[in-house]
Amino acid sequence: MHIAKIGEIDILVAAFAICGVLIGIGIYFYMFSNNLSPEYYLRISVIAFVGSTTFSAIIWGGQSTETIIAEIIATVSQVRWYNFNRTNKKLYLIFLTNMMKERKIKFTENYSINYQLGLAIVRGIYSVASVAVKMRS
């Protein structure tokens, strides 16, 4: 069940990433085109606000999923299983084994949606922006 849902989410994550990159490139070219008038500052600030809140919500959602699963695993591992009968011990062992599988919203093979990915993206944006500002000067 969880593998099917992760497969569905992967498509959305890829779509969000592509849209985010395209919007970022559009804003970058627009800001450095020297066609900014005071009315465009409102548009850019609204786009920046919406983009940052969407980015924060996605990163927060992925991290909260990992945190909740870690709490569930900690709670399940503290069950006093030694008082169970033989059938329940086997069921508990199967359940515990299934809970130990890694459950993350994976972006790629190496990256999952969490605070570390958010920090890496913010560092990348800062690096690109600082290089762009230096090139413009």
Short mmCIF file of N, CA and C in Angstrom, two decimals:
data_model
loop_
_atom_site.label_atom_id
_atom_site.label_comp_id
_atom_site.label_asym_id
_atom_site.label_seq_id
_atom_site.Cartn_x
_atom_site.Cartn_y
_atom_site.Cartn_z
N MET A 1 0.83 -1.19 0.00
CA MET A 1 0.00 0.00 0.00
C MET A 1 0.87 1.25 0.00
N HIS A 2 1.85 1.27 0.88
CA HIS A 2 2.69 2.46 0.98
C HIS A 2 3.55 2.64 -0.26
N ILE A 3 3.95 1.55 -0.90
CA ILE A 3 4.75 1.64 -2.12
C ILE A 3 3.92 2.22 -3.26
N ALA A 4 2.65 1.87 -3.33
CA ALA A 4 1.77 2.44 -4.36
C ALA A 4 1.59 3.93 -4.17
N LYS A 5 1.43 4.37 -2.92
CA LYS A 5 1.27 5.80 -2.64
C LYS A 5 2.55 6.58 -2.93
N ILE A 6 3.69 5.99 -2.61
CA ILE A 6 4.97 6.64 -2.92
C ILE A 6 5.11 6.79 -4.43
N GLY A 7 4.69 5.80 -5.19
CA GLY A 7 4.72 5.88 -6.65
C GLY A 7 3.86 7.00 -7.18
N GLU A 8 2.69 7.20 -6.57
CA GLU A 8 1.82 8.30 -6.97
C GLU A 8 2.42 9.65 -6.61
N ILE A 9 3.05 9.74 -5.46
CA ILE A 9 3.65 10.99 -5.01
C ILE A 9 4.88 11.34 -5.85
N ASP A 10 5.62 10.34 -6.31
CA ASP A 10 6.81 10.60 -7.11
C ASP A 10 6.50 11.42 -8.35
N ILE A 11 5.37 11.14 -8.97
CA ILE A 11 4.98 11.89 -10.16
C ILE A 11 4.73 13.35 -9.80
N LEU A 12 4.07 13.57 -8.68
CA LEU A 12 3.79 14.95 -8.25
C LEU A 12 5.07 15.68 -7.85
N VAL A 13 5.98 14.99 -7.21
CA VAL A 13 7.24 15.61 -6.80
C VAL A 13 8.02 16.06 -8.03
N ALA A 14 8.08 15.22 -9.04
CA ALA A 14 8.78 15.58 -10.27
C ALA A 14 8.11 16.78 -10.94
N ALA A 15 6.78 16.79 -10.96
CA ALA A 15 6.07 17.92 -11.57
C ALA A 15 6.32 19.21 -10.80
N PHE A 16 6.27 19.14 -9.47
CA PHE A 16 6.56 20.33 -8.65
C PHE A 16 7.98 20.83 -8.88
N ALA A 17 8.93 19.91 -8.98
CA ALA A 17 10.33 20.30 -9.18
C ALA A 17 10.52 21.00 -10.53
N ILE A 18 9.93 20.45 -11.58
CA ILE A 18 10.06 21.06 -12.90
C ILE A 18 9.40 22.42 -12.94
N CYS A 19 8.21 22.53 -12.37
CA CYS A 19 7.52 23.83 -12.34
C CYS A 19 8.30 24.85 -11.52
N GLY A 20 8.86 24.42 -10.40
CA GLY A 20 9.64 25.32 -9.57
C GLY A 20 10.87 25.84 -10.29
N VAL A 21 11.55 24.96 -11.01
CA VAL A 21 12.74 25.37 -11.76
C VAL A 21 12.36 26.34 -12.86
N LEU A 22 11.28 26.06 -13.58
CA LEU A 22 10.86 26.95 -14.66
C LEU A 22 10.42 28.32 -14.14
N ILE A 23 9.71 28.34 -13.03
CA ILE A 23 9.30 29.62 -12.44
C ILE A 23 10.53 30.38 -11.96
N GLY A 24 11.47 29.68 -11.34
CA GLY A 24 12.70 30.34 -10.88
C GLY A 24 13.50 30.93 -12.03
N ILE A 25 13.61 30.21 -13.13
CA ILE A 25 14.34 30.73 -14.29
C ILE A 25 13.61 31.94 -14.87
N GLY A 26 12.29 31.87 -14.93
CA GLY A 26 11.52 33.01 -15.42
C GLY A 26 11.71 34.25 -14.56
N ILE A 27 11.66 34.07 -13.25
CA ILE A 27 11.86 35.21 -12.34
C ILE A 27 13.27 35.75 -12.48
N TYR A 28 14.24 34.86 -12.60
CA TYR A 28 15.64 35.29 -12.75
C TYR A 28 15.82 36.16 -14.00
N PHE A 29 15.33 35.68 -15.14
CA PHE A 29 15.48 36.46 -16.37
C PHE A 29 14.70 37.77 -16.30
N TYR A 30 13.55 37.73 -15.67
CA TYR A 30 12.73 38.94 -15.57
C TYR A 30 13.40 39.98 -14.68
N MET A 31 13.98 39.55 -13.57
CA MET A 31 14.60 40.49 -12.64
C MET A 31 15.85 41.13 -13.24
N PHE A 32 16.58 40.40 -14.04
CA PHE A 32 17.81 40.94 -14.60
C PHE A 32 17.64 41.49 -16.01
N SER A 33 16.39 41.70 -16.43
CA SER A 33 16.15 42.28 -17.75
C SER A 33 16.09 43.81 -17.72
N ASN A 34 16.16 44.40 -16.53
CA ASN A 34 16.12 45.86 -16.34
C ASN A 34 14.81 46.47 -16.83
N ASN A 35 13.74 45.73 -16.83
CA ASN A 35 12.42 46.24 -17.20
C ASN A 35 11.50 46.35 -15.99
N LEU A 36 12.07 46.49 -14.82
CA LEU A 36 11.26 46.52 -13.61
C LEU A 36 10.72 47.92 -13.36
N SER A 37 9.45 47.99 -13.17
CA SER A 37 8.81 49.24 -12.74
C SER A 37 8.17 48.96 -11.38
N PRO A 38 7.74 50.00 -10.68
CA PRO A 38 7.19 49.77 -9.32
C PRO A 38 6.02 48.79 -9.26
N GLU A 39 5.22 48.70 -10.30
CA GLU A 39 4.08 47.78 -10.26
C GLU A 39 4.52 46.32 -10.33
N TYR A 40 5.69 46.06 -10.89
CA TYR A 40 6.17 44.69 -10.98
C TYR A 40 6.76 44.18 -9.67
N TYR A 41 7.13 45.08 -8.78
CA TYR A 41 7.66 44.65 -7.49
C TYR A 41 6.60 43.88 -6.71
N LEU A 42 5.36 44.32 -6.79
CA LEU A 42 4.28 43.61 -6.11
C LEU A 42 4.12 42.20 -6.69
N ARG A 43 4.16 42.08 -8.00
CA ARG A 43 4.02 40.77 -8.63
C ARG A 43 5.14 39.83 -8.21
N ILE A 44 6.36 40.34 -8.24
CA ILE A 44 7.50 39.49 -7.89
C ILE A 44 7.44 39.11 -6.41
N SER A 45 7.03 40.04 -5.56
CA SER A 45 6.96 39.71 -4.13
C SER A 45 5.87 38.67 -3.86
N VAL A 46 4.74 38.76 -4.56
CA VAL A 46 3.69 37.76 -4.39
C VAL A 46 4.16 36.40 -4.88
N ILE A 47 4.83 36.37 -6.03
CA ILE A 47 5.35 35.10 -6.55
C ILE A 47 6.39 34.52 -5.59
N ALA A 48 7.26 35.37 -5.06
CA ALA A 48 8.27 34.89 -4.11
C ALA A 48 7.61 34.36 -2.84
N PHE A 49 6.57 35.04 -2.36
CA PHE A 49 5.87 34.59 -1.15
C PHE A 49 5.20 33.24 -1.39
N VAL A 50 4.49 33.11 -2.49
CA VAL A 50 3.79 31.85 -2.80
C VAL A 50 4.80 30.73 -3.01
N GLY A 51 5.87 31.01 -3.71
CA GLY A 51 6.90 29.99 -3.95
C GLY A 51 7.56 29.53 -2.66
N SER A 52 7.88 30.48 -1.79
CA SER A 52 8.54 30.10 -0.53
C SER A 52 7.60 29.34 0.40
N THR A 53 6.33 29.72 0.45
CA THR A 53 5.40 28.98 1.30
C THR A 53 5.13 27.58 0.76
N THR A 54 5.04 27.43 -0.57
CA THR A 54 4.86 26.10 -1.15
C THR A 54 6.07 25.23 -0.89
N PHE A 55 7.26 25.80 -1.09
CA PHE A 55 8.50 25.08 -0.82
C PHE A 55 8.56 24.65 0.64
N SER A 56 8.24 25.55 1.55
CA SER A 56 8.28 25.23 2.98
C SER A 56 7.27 24.15 3.33
N ALA A 57 6.09 24.22 2.74
CA ALA A 57 5.06 23.22 3.04
C ALA A 57 5.47 21.83 2.56
N ILE A 58 6.08 21.76 1.39
CA ILE A 58 6.50 20.46 0.87
C ILE A 58 7.61 19.87 1.73
N ILE A 59 8.60 20.70 2.07
CA ILE A 59 9.71 20.22 2.90
C ILE A 59 9.19 19.83 4.29
N TRP A 60 8.33 20.65 4.87
CA TRP A 60 7.78 20.35 6.20
C TRP A 60 6.96 19.07 6.17
N GLY A 61 6.18 18.87 5.12
CA GLY A 61 5.37 17.66 5.01
C GLY A 61 6.22 16.40 4.94
N GLY A 62 7.27 16.45 4.15
CA GLY A 62 8.17 15.30 4.05
C GLY A 62 8.88 15.00 5.36
N GLN A 63 9.34 16.06 6.03
CA GLN A 63 10.04 15.87 7.31
C GLN A 63 9.08 15.38 8.39
N SER A 64 7.87 15.90 8.41
CA SER A 64 6.92 15.46 9.44
C SER A 64 6.53 14.00 9.23
N THR A 65 6.48 13.56 7.98
CA THR A 65 6.21 12.14 7.71
C THR A 65 7.32 11.27 8.28
N GLU A 66 8.57 11.66 8.06
CA GLU A 66 9.69 10.90 8.61
C GLU A 66 9.68 10.91 10.13
N THR A 67 9.36 12.05 10.72
CA THR A 67 9.35 12.17 12.18
C THR A 67 8.26 11.29 12.80
N ILE A 68 7.08 11.31 12.21
CA ILE A 68 5.97 10.51 12.74
C ILE A 68 6.28 9.03 12.63
N ILE A 69 6.85 8.61 11.52
CA ILE A 69 7.20 7.19 11.36
C ILE A 69 8.25 6.78 12.37
N ALA A 70 9.23 7.66 12.63
CA ALA A 70 10.24 7.35 13.65
C ALA A 70 9.62 7.23 15.03
N GLU A 71 8.65 8.08 15.34
CA GLU A 71 7.96 7.99 16.64
C GLU A 71 7.15 6.70 16.74
N ILE A 72 6.51 6.30 15.66
CA ILE A 72 5.73 5.05 15.67
C ILE A 72 6.66 3.86 15.90
N ILE A 73 7.80 3.86 15.23
CA ILE A 73 8.76 2.76 15.40
C ILE A 73 9.26 2.72 16.84
N ALA A 74 9.54 3.88 17.43
CA ALA A 74 10.00 3.93 18.82
C ALA A 74 8.92 3.40 19.76
N THR A 75 7.68 3.75 19.51
CA THR A 75 6.58 3.30 20.37
C THR A 75 6.35 1.79 20.22
N VAL A 76 6.37 1.32 18.99
CA VAL A 76 6.13 -0.11 18.74
C VAL A 76 7.25 -0.96 19.34
N SER A 77 8.48 -0.45 19.33
CA SER A 77 9.58 -1.24 19.85
C SER A 77 9.59 -1.30 21.38
N GLN A 78 8.78 -0.49 22.04
CA GLN A 78 8.72 -0.50 23.51
C GLN A 78 7.60 -1.37 24.06
N VAL A 79 6.91 -2.05 23.20
CA VAL A 79 5.82 -2.93 23.63
C VAL A 79 6.40 -4.10 24.42
N ARG A 80 5.73 -4.46 25.50
CA ARG A 80 6.17 -5.60 26.33
C ARG A 80 5.68 -6.89 25.69
N TRP A 81 6.42 -7.35 24.72
CA TRP A 81 6.02 -8.50 23.92
C TRP A 81 6.20 -9.83 24.63
N TYR A 82 7.01 -9.86 25.66
CA TYR A 82 7.32 -11.14 26.30
C TYR A 82 6.12 -11.72 27.05
N ASN A 83 5.07 -10.92 27.24
CA ASN A 83 3.86 -11.44 27.88
C ASN A 83 2.84 -11.98 26.86
N PHE A 84 3.16 -11.87 25.58
CA PHE A 84 2.25 -12.33 24.53
C PHE A 84 2.30 -13.85 24.44
N ASN A 85 1.22 -14.41 23.89
CA ASN A 85 1.28 -15.84 23.58
C ASN A 85 2.06 -16.03 22.28
N ARG A 86 2.28 -17.28 21.92
CA ARG A 86 3.15 -17.58 20.77
C ARG A 86 2.63 -16.95 19.47
N THR A 87 1.33 -17.00 19.20
CA THR A 87 0.76 -16.44 17.97
C THR A 87 0.95 -14.93 17.92
N ASN A 88 0.68 -14.27 19.03
CA ASN A 88 0.83 -12.81 19.05
C ASN A 88 2.29 -12.38 18.96
N LYS A 89 3.18 -13.19 19.52
CA LYS A 89 4.60 -12.88 19.38
C LYS A 89 5.03 -12.91 17.92
N LYS A 90 4.54 -13.92 17.18
CA LYS A 90 4.87 -14.01 15.76
C LYS A 90 4.29 -12.82 15.00
N LEU A 91 3.05 -12.48 15.29
CA LEU A 91 2.43 -11.32 14.63
C LEU A 91 3.18 -10.03 14.97
N TYR A 92 3.57 -9.90 16.21
CA TYR A 92 4.32 -8.70 16.61
C TYR A 92 5.66 -8.63 15.90
N LEU A 93 6.33 -9.76 15.78
CA LEU A 93 7.62 -9.80 15.10
C LEU A 93 7.47 -9.43 13.62
N ILE A 94 6.44 -9.94 12.98
CA ILE A 94 6.18 -9.59 11.57
C ILE A 94 5.88 -8.09 11.45
N PHE A 95 5.05 -7.59 12.35
CA PHE A 95 4.72 -6.16 12.33
C PHE A 95 5.95 -5.30 12.56
N LEU A 96 6.76 -5.68 13.52
CA LEU A 96 7.99 -4.93 13.82
C LEU A 96 8.97 -4.98 12.65
N THR A 97 9.07 -6.11 12.00
CA THR A 97 9.94 -6.23 10.83
C THR A 97 9.46 -5.33 9.70
N ASN A 98 8.17 -5.29 9.47
CA ASN A 98 7.62 -4.41 8.43
C ASN A 98 7.79 -2.93 8.77
N MET A 99 7.73 -2.59 10.03
CA MET A 99 7.89 -1.19 10.42
C MET A 99 9.33 -0.71 10.27
N MET A 100 10.28 -1.60 10.27
CA MET A 100 11.69 -1.22 10.18
C MET A 100 12.11 -0.84 8.75
N LYS A 101 11.26 -1.10 7.77
CA LYS A 101 11.59 -0.70 6.40
C LYS A 101 11.60 0.82 6.31
N GLU A 102 12.50 1.33 5.49
CA GLU A 102 12.63 2.78 5.33
C GLU A 102 11.42 3.33 4.58
N ARG A 103 10.78 4.32 5.18
CA ARG A 103 9.62 4.96 4.57
C ARG A 103 9.89 6.45 4.49
N LYS A 104 10.27 6.89 3.31
CA LYS A 104 10.54 8.30 3.06
C LYS A 104 9.94 8.66 1.71
N ILE A 105 9.63 9.92 1.55
CA ILE A 105 9.18 10.39 0.26
C ILE A 105 10.44 10.72 -0.53
N LYS A 106 10.81 9.81 -1.42
CA LYS A 106 12.06 9.94 -2.16
C LYS A 106 11.87 10.85 -3.36
N PHE A 107 12.81 11.75 -3.53
CA PHE A 107 12.83 12.61 -4.71
C PHE A 107 13.63 11.92 -5.81
N THR A 108 14.80 11.46 -5.47
CA THR A 108 15.61 10.61 -6.34
C THR A 108 16.11 9.47 -5.47
N GLU A 109 17.03 8.70 -5.97
CA GLU A 109 17.56 7.59 -5.19
C GLU A 109 18.30 8.09 -3.95
N ASN A 110 18.96 9.23 -4.06
CA ASN A 110 19.78 9.74 -2.96
C ASN A 110 19.08 10.78 -2.10
N TYR A 111 18.06 11.43 -2.60
CA TYR A 111 17.43 12.54 -1.88
C TYR A 111 16.00 12.20 -1.51
N SER A 112 15.67 12.48 -0.27
CA SER A 112 14.29 12.38 0.16
C SER A 112 13.84 13.77 0.60
N ILE A 113 12.55 13.99 0.60
CA ILE A 113 12.03 15.31 0.92
C ILE A 113 12.06 15.46 2.44
N ASN A 114 13.01 16.28 2.92
CA ASN A 114 13.15 16.57 4.34
C ASN A 114 13.93 17.86 4.50
N TYR A 115 14.28 18.19 5.72
CA TYR A 115 14.98 19.45 5.99
C TYR A 115 16.34 19.51 5.32
N GLN A 116 17.01 18.39 5.20
CA GLN A 116 18.34 18.38 4.56
C GLN A 116 18.24 18.76 3.09
N LEU A 117 17.22 18.26 2.40
CA LEU A 117 17.02 18.64 1.01
C LEU A 117 16.68 20.12 0.90
N GLY A 118 15.84 20.61 1.81
CA GLY A 118 15.49 22.03 1.80
C GLY A 118 16.71 22.92 2.00
N LEU A 119 17.57 22.53 2.92
CA LEU A 119 18.78 23.30 3.16
C LEU A 119 19.70 23.26 1.95
N ALA A 120 19.81 22.13 1.30
CA ALA A 120 20.65 22.02 0.10
C ALA A 120 20.11 22.90 -1.03
N ILE A 121 18.80 22.94 -1.18
CA ILE A 121 18.19 23.78 -2.22
C ILE A 121 18.41 25.26 -1.92
N VAL A 122 18.22 25.65 -0.66
CA VAL A 122 18.43 27.06 -0.29
C VAL A 122 19.89 27.45 -0.50
N ARG A 123 20.82 26.58 -0.17
CA ARG A 123 22.24 26.87 -0.42
C ARG A 123 22.51 27.04 -1.91
N GLY A 124 21.92 26.19 -2.72
CA GLY A 124 22.09 26.29 -4.17
C GLY A 124 21.53 27.59 -4.72
N ILE A 125 20.35 27.97 -4.25
CA ILE A 125 19.73 29.23 -4.70
C ILE A 125 20.59 30.41 -4.29
N TYR A 126 21.11 30.38 -3.08
CA TYR A 126 21.97 31.47 -2.61
C TYR A 126 23.25 31.55 -3.45
N SER A 127 23.82 30.41 -3.78
CA SER A 127 25.04 30.40 -4.59
C SER A 127 24.79 30.98 -5.97
N VAL A 128 23.71 30.55 -6.60
CA VAL A 128 23.39 31.06 -7.94
C VAL A 128 23.09 32.55 -7.89
N ALA A 129 22.34 32.99 -6.86
CA ALA A 129 22.01 34.41 -6.76
C ALA A 129 23.24 35.25 -6.50
N SER A 130 24.16 34.78 -5.67
CA SER A 130 25.36 35.57 -5.40
C SER A 130 26.26 35.67 -6.63
N VAL A 131 26.35 34.59 -7.41
CA VAL A 131 27.13 34.64 -8.65
C VAL A 131 26.47 35.58 -9.66
N ALA A 132 25.13 35.53 -9.74
CA ALA A 132 24.41 36.38 -10.68
C ALA A 132 24.58 37.86 -10.32
N VAL A 133 24.55 38.17 -9.04
CA VAL A 133 24.71 39.56 -8.62
C VAL A 133 26.14 40.04 -8.92
N LYS A 134 27.12 39.19 -8.69
CA LYS A 134 28.51 39.57 -8.98
C LYS A 134 28.74 39.74 -10.49
N MET A 135 28.09 38.91 -11.30
CA MET A 135 28.24 39.04 -12.75
C MET A 135 27.56 40.30 -13.26
N ARG A 136 26.48 40.69 -12.62
CA ARG A 136 25.74 41.88 -13.04
C ARG A 136 26.51 43.15 -12.70
N SER A 137 27.29 43.11 -11.62
CA SER A 137 28.03 44.30 -11.19
C SER A 137 29.22 44.59 -12.06
#
